[in-house]
Coordinates of C-alpha atoms in Angstrom, one line a residue:
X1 CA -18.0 -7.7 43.1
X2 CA -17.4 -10.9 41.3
X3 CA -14.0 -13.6 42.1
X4 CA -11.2 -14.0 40.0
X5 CA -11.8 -17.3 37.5
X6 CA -15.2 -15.2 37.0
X7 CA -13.2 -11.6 36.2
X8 CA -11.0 -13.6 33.8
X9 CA -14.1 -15.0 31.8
X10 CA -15.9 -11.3 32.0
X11 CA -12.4 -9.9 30.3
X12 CA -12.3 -12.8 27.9
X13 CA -15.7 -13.8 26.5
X14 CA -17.5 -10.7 27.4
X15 CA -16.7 -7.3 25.0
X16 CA -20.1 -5.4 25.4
X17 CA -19.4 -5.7 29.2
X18 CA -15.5 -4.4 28.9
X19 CA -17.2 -1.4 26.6
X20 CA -19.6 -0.4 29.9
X21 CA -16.5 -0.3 31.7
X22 CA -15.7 3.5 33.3
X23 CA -13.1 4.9 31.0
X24 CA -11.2 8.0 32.2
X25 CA -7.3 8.2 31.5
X26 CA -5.2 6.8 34.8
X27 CA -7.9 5.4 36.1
X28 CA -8.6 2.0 37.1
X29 CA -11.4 -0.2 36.0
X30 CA -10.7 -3.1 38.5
X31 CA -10.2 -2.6 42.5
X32 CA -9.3 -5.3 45.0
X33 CA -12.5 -6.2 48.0
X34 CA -10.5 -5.8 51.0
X35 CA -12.5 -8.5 53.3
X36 CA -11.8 -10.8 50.3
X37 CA -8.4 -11.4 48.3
X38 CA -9.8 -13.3 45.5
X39 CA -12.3 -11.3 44.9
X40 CA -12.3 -8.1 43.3
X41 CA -14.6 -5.2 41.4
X42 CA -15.4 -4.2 38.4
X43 CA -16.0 -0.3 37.8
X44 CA -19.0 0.1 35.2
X45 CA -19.7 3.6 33.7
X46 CA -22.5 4.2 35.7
X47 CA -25.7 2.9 36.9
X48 CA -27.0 3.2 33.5
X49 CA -24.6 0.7 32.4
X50 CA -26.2 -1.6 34.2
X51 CA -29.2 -1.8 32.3
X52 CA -26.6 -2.8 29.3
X53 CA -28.2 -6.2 27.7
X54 CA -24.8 -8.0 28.0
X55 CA -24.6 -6.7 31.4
X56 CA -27.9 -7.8 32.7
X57 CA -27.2 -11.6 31.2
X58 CA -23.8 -11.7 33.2
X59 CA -25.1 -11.0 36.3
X60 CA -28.3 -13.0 35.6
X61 CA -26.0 -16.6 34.6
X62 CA -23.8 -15.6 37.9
X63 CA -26.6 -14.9 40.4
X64 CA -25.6 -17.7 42.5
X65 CA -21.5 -17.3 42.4
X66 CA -21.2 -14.9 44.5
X67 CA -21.4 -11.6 42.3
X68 CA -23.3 -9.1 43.7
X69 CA -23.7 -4.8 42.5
X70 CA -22.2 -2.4 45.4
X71 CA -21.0 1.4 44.6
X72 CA -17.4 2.3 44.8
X73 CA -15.9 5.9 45.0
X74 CA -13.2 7.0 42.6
X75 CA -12.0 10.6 43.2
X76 CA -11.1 12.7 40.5
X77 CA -9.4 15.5 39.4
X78 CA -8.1 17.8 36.2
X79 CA -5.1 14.8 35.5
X80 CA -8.0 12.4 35.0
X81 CA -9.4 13.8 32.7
X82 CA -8.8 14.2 28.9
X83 CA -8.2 17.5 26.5
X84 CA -11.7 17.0 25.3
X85 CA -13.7 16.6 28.1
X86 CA -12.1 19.3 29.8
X87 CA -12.3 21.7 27.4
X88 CA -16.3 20.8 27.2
X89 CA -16.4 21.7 30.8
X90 CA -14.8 25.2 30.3
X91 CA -15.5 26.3 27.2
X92 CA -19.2 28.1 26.7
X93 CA -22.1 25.6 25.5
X94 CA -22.6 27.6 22.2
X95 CA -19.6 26.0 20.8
X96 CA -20.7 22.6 19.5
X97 CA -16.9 21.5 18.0
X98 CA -14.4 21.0 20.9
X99 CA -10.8 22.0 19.6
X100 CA -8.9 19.4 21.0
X101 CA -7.1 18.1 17.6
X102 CA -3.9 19.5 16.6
X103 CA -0.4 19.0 14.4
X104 CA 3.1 17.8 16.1
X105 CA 6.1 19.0 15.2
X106 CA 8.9 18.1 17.0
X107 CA 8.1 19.5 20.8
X108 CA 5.8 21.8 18.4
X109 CA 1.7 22.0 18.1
X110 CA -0.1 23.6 15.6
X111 CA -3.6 23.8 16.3
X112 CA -6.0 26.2 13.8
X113 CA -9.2 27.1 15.9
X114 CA -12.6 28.9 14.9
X115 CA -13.0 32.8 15.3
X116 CA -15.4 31.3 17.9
X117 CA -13.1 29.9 20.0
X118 CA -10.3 32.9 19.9
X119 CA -11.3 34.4 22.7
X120 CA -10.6 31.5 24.9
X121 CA -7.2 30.8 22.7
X122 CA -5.4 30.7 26.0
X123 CA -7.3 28.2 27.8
X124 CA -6.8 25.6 25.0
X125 CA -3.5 25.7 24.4
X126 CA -2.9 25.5 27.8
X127 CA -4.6 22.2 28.2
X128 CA -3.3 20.9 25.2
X129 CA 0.2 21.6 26.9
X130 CA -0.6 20.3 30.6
X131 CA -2.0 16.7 28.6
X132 CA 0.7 16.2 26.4
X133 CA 4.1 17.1 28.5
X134 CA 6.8 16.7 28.2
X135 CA 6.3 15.6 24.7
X136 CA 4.8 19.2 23.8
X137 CA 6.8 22.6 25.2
X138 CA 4.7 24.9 22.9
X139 CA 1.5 25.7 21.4
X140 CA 0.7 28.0 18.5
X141 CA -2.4 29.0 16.4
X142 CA -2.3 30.1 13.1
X143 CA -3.9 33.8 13.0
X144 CA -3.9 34.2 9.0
X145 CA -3.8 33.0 6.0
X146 CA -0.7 31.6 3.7
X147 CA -0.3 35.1 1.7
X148 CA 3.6 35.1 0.8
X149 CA 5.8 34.1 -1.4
X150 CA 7.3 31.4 0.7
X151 CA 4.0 29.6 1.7
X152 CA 4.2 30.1 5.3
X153 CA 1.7 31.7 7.8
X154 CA 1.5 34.2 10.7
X155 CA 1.1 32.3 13.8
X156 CA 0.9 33.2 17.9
X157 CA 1.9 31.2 20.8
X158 CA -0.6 30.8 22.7
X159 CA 0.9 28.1 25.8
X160 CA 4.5 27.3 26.3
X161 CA 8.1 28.2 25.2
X162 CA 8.3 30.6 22.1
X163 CA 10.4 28.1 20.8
X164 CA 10.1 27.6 16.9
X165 CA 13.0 25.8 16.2
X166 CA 12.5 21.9 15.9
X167 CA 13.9 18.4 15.1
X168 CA 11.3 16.4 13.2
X169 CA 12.3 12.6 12.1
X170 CA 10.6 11.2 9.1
X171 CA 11.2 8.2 6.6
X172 CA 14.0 7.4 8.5
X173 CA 16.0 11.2 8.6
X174 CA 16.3 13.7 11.3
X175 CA 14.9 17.5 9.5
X176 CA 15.5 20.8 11.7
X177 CA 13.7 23.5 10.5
X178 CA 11.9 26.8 12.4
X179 CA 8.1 26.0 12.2
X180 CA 7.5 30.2 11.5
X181 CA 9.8 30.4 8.6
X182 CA 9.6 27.6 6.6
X183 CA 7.0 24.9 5.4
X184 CA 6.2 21.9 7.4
X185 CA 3.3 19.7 7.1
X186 CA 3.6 16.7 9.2
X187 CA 0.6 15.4 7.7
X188 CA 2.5 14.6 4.3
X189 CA 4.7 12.4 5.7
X190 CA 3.1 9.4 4.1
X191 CA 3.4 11.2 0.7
X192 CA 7.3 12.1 1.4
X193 CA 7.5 8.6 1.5
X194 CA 5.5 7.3 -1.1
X195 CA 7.2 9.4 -3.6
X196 CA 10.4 8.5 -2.5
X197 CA 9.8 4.7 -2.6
X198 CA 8.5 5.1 -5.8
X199 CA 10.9 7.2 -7.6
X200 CA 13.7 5.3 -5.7
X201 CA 12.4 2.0 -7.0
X202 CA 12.2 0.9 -3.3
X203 CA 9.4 -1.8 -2.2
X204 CA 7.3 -0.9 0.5
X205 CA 8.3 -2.2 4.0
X206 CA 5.3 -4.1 4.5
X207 CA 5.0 -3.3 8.4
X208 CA 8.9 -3.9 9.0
X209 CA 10.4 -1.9 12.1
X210 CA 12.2 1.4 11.2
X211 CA 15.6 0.0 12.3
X212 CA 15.4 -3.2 9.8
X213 CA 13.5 -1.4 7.5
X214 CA 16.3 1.8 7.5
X215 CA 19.1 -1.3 7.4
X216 CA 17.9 -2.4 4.5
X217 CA 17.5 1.1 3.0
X218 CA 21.7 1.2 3.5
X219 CA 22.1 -2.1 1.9
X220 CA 20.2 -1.2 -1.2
X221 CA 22.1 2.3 -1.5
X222 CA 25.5 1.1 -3.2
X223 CA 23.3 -0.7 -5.9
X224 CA 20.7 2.0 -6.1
X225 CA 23.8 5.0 -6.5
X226 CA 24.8 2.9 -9.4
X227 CA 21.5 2.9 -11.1
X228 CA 22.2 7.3 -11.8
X229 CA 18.4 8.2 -10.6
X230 CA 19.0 11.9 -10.9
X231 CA 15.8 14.2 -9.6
X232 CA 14.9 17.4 -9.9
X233 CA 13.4 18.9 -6.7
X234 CA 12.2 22.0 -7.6
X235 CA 10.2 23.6 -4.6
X236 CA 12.2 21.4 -2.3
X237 CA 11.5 22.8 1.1
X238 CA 13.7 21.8 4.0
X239 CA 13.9 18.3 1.8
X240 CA 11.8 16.0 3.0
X241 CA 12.1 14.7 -0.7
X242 CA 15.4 15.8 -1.5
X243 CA 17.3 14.4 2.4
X244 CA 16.0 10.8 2.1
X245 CA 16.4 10.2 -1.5
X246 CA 19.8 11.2 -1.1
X247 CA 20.8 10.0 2.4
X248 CA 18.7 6.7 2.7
X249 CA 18.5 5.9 -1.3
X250 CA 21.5 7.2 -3.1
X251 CA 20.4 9.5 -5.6
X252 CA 21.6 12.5 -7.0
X253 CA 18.8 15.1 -6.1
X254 CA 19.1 18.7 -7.2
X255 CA 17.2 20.3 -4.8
X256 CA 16.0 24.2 -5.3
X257 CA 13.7 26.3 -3.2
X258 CA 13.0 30.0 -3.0
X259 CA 13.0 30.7 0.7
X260 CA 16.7 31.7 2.2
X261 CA 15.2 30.0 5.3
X262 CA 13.8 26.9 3.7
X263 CA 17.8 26.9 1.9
X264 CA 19.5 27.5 5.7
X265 CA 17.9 24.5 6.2
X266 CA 18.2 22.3 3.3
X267 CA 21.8 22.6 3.7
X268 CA 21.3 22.1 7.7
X269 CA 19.9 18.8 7.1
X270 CA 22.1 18.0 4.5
X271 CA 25.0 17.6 7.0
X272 CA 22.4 16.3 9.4
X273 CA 21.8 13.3 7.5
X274 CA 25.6 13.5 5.9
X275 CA 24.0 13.6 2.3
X276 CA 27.2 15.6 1.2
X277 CA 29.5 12.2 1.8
X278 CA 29.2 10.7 -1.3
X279 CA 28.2 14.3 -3.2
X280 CA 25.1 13.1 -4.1
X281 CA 22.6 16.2 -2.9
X282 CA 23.7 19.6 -5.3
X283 CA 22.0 22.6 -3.7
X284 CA 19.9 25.8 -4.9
X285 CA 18.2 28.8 -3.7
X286 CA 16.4 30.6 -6.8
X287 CA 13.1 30.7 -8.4
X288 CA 11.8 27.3 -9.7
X289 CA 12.0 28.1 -13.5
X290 CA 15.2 30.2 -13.3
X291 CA 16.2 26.2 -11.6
X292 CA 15.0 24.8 -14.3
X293 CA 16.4 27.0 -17.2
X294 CA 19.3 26.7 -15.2
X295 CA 19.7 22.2 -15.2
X296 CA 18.8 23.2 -19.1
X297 CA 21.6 25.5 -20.2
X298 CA 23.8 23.2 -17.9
X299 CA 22.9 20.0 -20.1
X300 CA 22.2 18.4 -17.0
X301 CA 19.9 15.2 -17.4
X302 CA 17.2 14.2 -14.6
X303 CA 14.7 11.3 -14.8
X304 CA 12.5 12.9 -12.5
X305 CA 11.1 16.3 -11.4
X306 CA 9.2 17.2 -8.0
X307 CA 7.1 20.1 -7.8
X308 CA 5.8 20.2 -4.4
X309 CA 4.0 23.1 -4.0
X310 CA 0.3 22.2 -4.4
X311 CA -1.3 25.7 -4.4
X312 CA 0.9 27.0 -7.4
X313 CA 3.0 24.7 -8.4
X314 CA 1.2 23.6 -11.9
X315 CA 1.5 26.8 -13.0
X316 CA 5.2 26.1 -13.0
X317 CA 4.8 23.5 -16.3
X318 CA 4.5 26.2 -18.9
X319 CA 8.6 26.4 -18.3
X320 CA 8.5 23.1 -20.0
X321 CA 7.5 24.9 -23.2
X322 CA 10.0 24.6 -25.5
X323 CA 12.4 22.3 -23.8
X324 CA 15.6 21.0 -24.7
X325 CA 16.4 17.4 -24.3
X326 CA 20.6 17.2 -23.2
X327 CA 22.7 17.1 -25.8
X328 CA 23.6 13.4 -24.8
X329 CA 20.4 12.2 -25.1
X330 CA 18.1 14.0 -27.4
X331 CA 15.1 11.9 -26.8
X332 CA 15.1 11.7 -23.2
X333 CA 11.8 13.1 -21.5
X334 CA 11.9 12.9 -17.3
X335 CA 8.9 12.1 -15.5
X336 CA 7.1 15.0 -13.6
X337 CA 5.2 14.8 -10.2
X338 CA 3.1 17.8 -9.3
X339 CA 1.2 18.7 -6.5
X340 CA -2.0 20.7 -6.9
X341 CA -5.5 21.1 -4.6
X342 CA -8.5 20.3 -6.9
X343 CA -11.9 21.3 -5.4
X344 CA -14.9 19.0 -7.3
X345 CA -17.7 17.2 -7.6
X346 CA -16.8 13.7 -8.6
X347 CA -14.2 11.4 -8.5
X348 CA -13.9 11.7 -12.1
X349 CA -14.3 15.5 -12.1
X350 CA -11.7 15.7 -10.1
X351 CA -9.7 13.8 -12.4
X352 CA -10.2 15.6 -15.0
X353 CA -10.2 19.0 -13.8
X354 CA -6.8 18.3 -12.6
X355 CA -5.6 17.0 -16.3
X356 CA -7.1 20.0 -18.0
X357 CA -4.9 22.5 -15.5
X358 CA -1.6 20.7 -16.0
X359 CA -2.4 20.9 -20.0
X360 CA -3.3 24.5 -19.9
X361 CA -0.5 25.0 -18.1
X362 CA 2.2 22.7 -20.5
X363 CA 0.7 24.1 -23.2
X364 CA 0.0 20.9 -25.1
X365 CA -2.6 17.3 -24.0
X366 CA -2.0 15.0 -22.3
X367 CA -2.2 11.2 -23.0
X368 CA -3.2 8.7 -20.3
X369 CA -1.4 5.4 -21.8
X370 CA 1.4 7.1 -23.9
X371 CA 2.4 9.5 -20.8
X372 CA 1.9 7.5 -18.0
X373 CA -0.3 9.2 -16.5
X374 CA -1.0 8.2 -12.8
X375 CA -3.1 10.5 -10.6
X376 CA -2.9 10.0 -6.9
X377 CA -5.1 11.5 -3.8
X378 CA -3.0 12.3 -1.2
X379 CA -4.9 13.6 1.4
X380 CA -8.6 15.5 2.0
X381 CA -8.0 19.2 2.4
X382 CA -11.7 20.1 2.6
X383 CA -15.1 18.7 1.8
X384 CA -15.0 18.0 -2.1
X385 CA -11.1 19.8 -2.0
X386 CA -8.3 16.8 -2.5
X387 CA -4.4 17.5 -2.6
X388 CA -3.1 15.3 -5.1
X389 CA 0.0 14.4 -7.1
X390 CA -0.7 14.2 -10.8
X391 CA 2.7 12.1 -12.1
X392 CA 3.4 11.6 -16.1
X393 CA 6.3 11.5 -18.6
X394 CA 6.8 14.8 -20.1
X395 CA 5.3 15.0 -23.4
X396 CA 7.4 15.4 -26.6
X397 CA 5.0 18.0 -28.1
X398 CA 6.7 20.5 -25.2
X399 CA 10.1 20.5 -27.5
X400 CA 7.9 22.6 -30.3
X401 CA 6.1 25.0 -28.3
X402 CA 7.4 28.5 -28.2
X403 CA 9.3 29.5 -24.6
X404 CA 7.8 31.3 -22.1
X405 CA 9.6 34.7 -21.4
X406 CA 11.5 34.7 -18.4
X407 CA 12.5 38.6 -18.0
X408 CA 9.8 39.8 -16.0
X409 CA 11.7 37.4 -13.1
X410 CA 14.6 39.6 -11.8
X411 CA 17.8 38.4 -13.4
X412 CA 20.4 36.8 -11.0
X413 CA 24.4 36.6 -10.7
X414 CA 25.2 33.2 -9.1
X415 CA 28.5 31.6 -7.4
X416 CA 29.8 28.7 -8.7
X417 CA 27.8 26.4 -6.7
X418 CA 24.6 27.6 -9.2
X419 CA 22.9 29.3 -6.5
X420 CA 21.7 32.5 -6.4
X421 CA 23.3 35.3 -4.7
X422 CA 20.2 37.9 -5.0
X423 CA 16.6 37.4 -4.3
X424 CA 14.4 37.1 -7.3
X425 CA 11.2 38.4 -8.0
X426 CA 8.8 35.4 -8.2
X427 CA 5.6 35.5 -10.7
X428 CA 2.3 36.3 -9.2
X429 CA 0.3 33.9 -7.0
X430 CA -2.7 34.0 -8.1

């Protein structure tokens, strides 16, 4: 028990001593004395915390003002208490790592647990959900791995509403999308908008609020629709690329994926985010080099290409073999960004292990200064496994390599928008 003036000085000039304070979520650290109002207590850890160093020198320079130890009881129950800790308590003592970290989407988590834990699947989720309503109405776990075409993974609900449809906002745009069908990485966010600051030509906003920070996105979009950035998004997704660049930015995106789903909601979000005002978002649903053959024969010029899809997308350069410049502008060469996982040893392995993949795959080398080559890591996958985004200027050698053969790709009618009315075969994933 200590008075006020001396509580206000503890909180102020003492840290160590606020770190031996008793921390448990809704739980108070300071209680009033009821024979004294201007006194009041301060709840420690434990009696261990009193042996603290910091601790013992408070109470030793206050010995004479009136502070004094005494015990206090603080019920408790499963609300204060947080996912770990409870989890520690019911889950066996053979498993050392608690599961208690997860992936939002929308009212959505994603959690990916051990074989271990499986068995007690149901138990976790179930905390997860009773800590984190009503922000969270469901909880899934992946069961497999990413073995289809489209990049997306078998998955069980383990708590909650079997309720895969969700609202996601990001960089300033509103995506639906159902978590089961199509992509969604919520951890790439910070990549979405990297790229699209950069290939927008947009500063970053330096710590400025969403609102003034989306404001000034509006302002800029009249002068930035007059620049003509056209991209090429080739494995688009639901657009978290394609939506803001268009919406926010005022480019022309063509954005392509291969997944009907991922396409539903392309043009879902399109409307969302009224992309289709100004005309500015042209959509398609094909195989990523029929796209591109397709921009090609269509004379269509693009300063920059996306290839987001990091586990095969490199493979997807050797359509650039060969490639013809628009008739317009014969010496125009767009700027490609590629996402690819690169397992290594060093930083500079990794570099180059990268480099040598995107050659192989082009066909031709690659030139640091005279392509612009910039290389950047965007997140850790794994111990000594990075995702990166390799971004460079498309070499002129490409224009004299021989084509690649597109006939063993199913060949497609399409409508007049350009998009595909069949589903094409797709080369193997390796």
């Amino acid at each position: 028990m200590a008075p006020d003036p001396i509580l206000r000085s503890l909180s102020q000039n003492n840290l160590p001593i606020r770190h031996s304070n008793a921390s448990r979520p809704r739980t108070l650290n300071v209680y009033p004395v009821d024979e004294c109002q201007d006194s009041r207590k301060v709840l420690l850890s434990g009696t261990d915390a009193l042996e603290h160093p910091a601790v013992k020198a408070f109470l030793s320079s206050h010995s004479s003002d009136h502070v004094s130890i005494s015990s206090h009881e603080v019920p408790t129950s499963y609300e204060h208490y947080s996912v770990e800790k409870i989890l520690r308590m019911l889950l066996p003592s053979e498993i050392q790592e608690i599961p208690c970290a997860f992936e939002v989407a929308g009212h959505l988590a994603h959690v990916n647990l051990r074989e271990e834990c499986l068995p007690f699947r149901k138990i976790i989720g179930q905390v997860i959900l009773d800590k984190n309503q009503p922000r969270l109405q469901t909880v899934v776990n992946k069961i497999g791995n990413i073995e289809n075409e489209f990049r997306t993974f078998p998955m069980e609900v383990i708590a909650g509403e079997s309720n895969m449809e969700v609202e996601v906002k990001e960089t300033g745009c509103r995506f639906r999308l159902n978590f089961s069908q199509v992509y969604w990485n919520s951890r790439l966010q910070y990549e979405h908008r990297r790229l699209v600051e950069k290939i927008a030509g947009v500063n970053k906003s330096n710590g400025k609020s969403k609102n003034k920070q989306k404001k000034k996105w509006r302002q800029q979009r009249k002068n930035l629709s007059e620049s003509n950035i056209i991209v090429a998004d080739i494995m688009c997704g639901v657009g978290p690329f394609a939506i803001p660049l268009a919406s926010l930015h005022g480019v022309q995106v063509h954005a392509n994926d291969l997944n009907p789903q991922s396409f539903k909601y392309l043009l879902t979000n399109e409307k969302l985010n009224k992309c289709n005002a100004d005309d500015l978002l042209k959509t398609y649903n094909m195989d990523g080099r029929d796209f591109i053959r397709l921009l090609e024969k269509d004379n269509v010029i693009y300063h920059h290409a996306i290839m987001n899809l990091p586990a095969i997308a490199i493979e997807f350069l050797d359509v650039f073999r060969g490639w013809k410049p628009p008739s317009t502008d014969p010496t125009h060469m767009p700027t490609i960004h590629v996402h690819c996982f690169v397992k290594y040893v060093t930083l500079e392995d990794m570099e180059e292990t990268a480099l040598k993949r995107c050659e192989k795959a082009l066909g031709c080398s690659l030139n640091r200064v005279r392509d612009n080559v910039e290389i950047h890591v965007v997140r850790d996958v794994s111990p000594k496994k990075n995702m990166l985004c390799i971004s460079f200027r498309l070499p002129e050698e490409v224009k004299d390599l021989a084509r690649i053969s597109l006939s063993g790709i199913q060949e497609k009618d399409t409508d007049e928008s350009g998009c595909n009315v069949q589903n094409p075969k797709k080369p193997r994933l390796d």
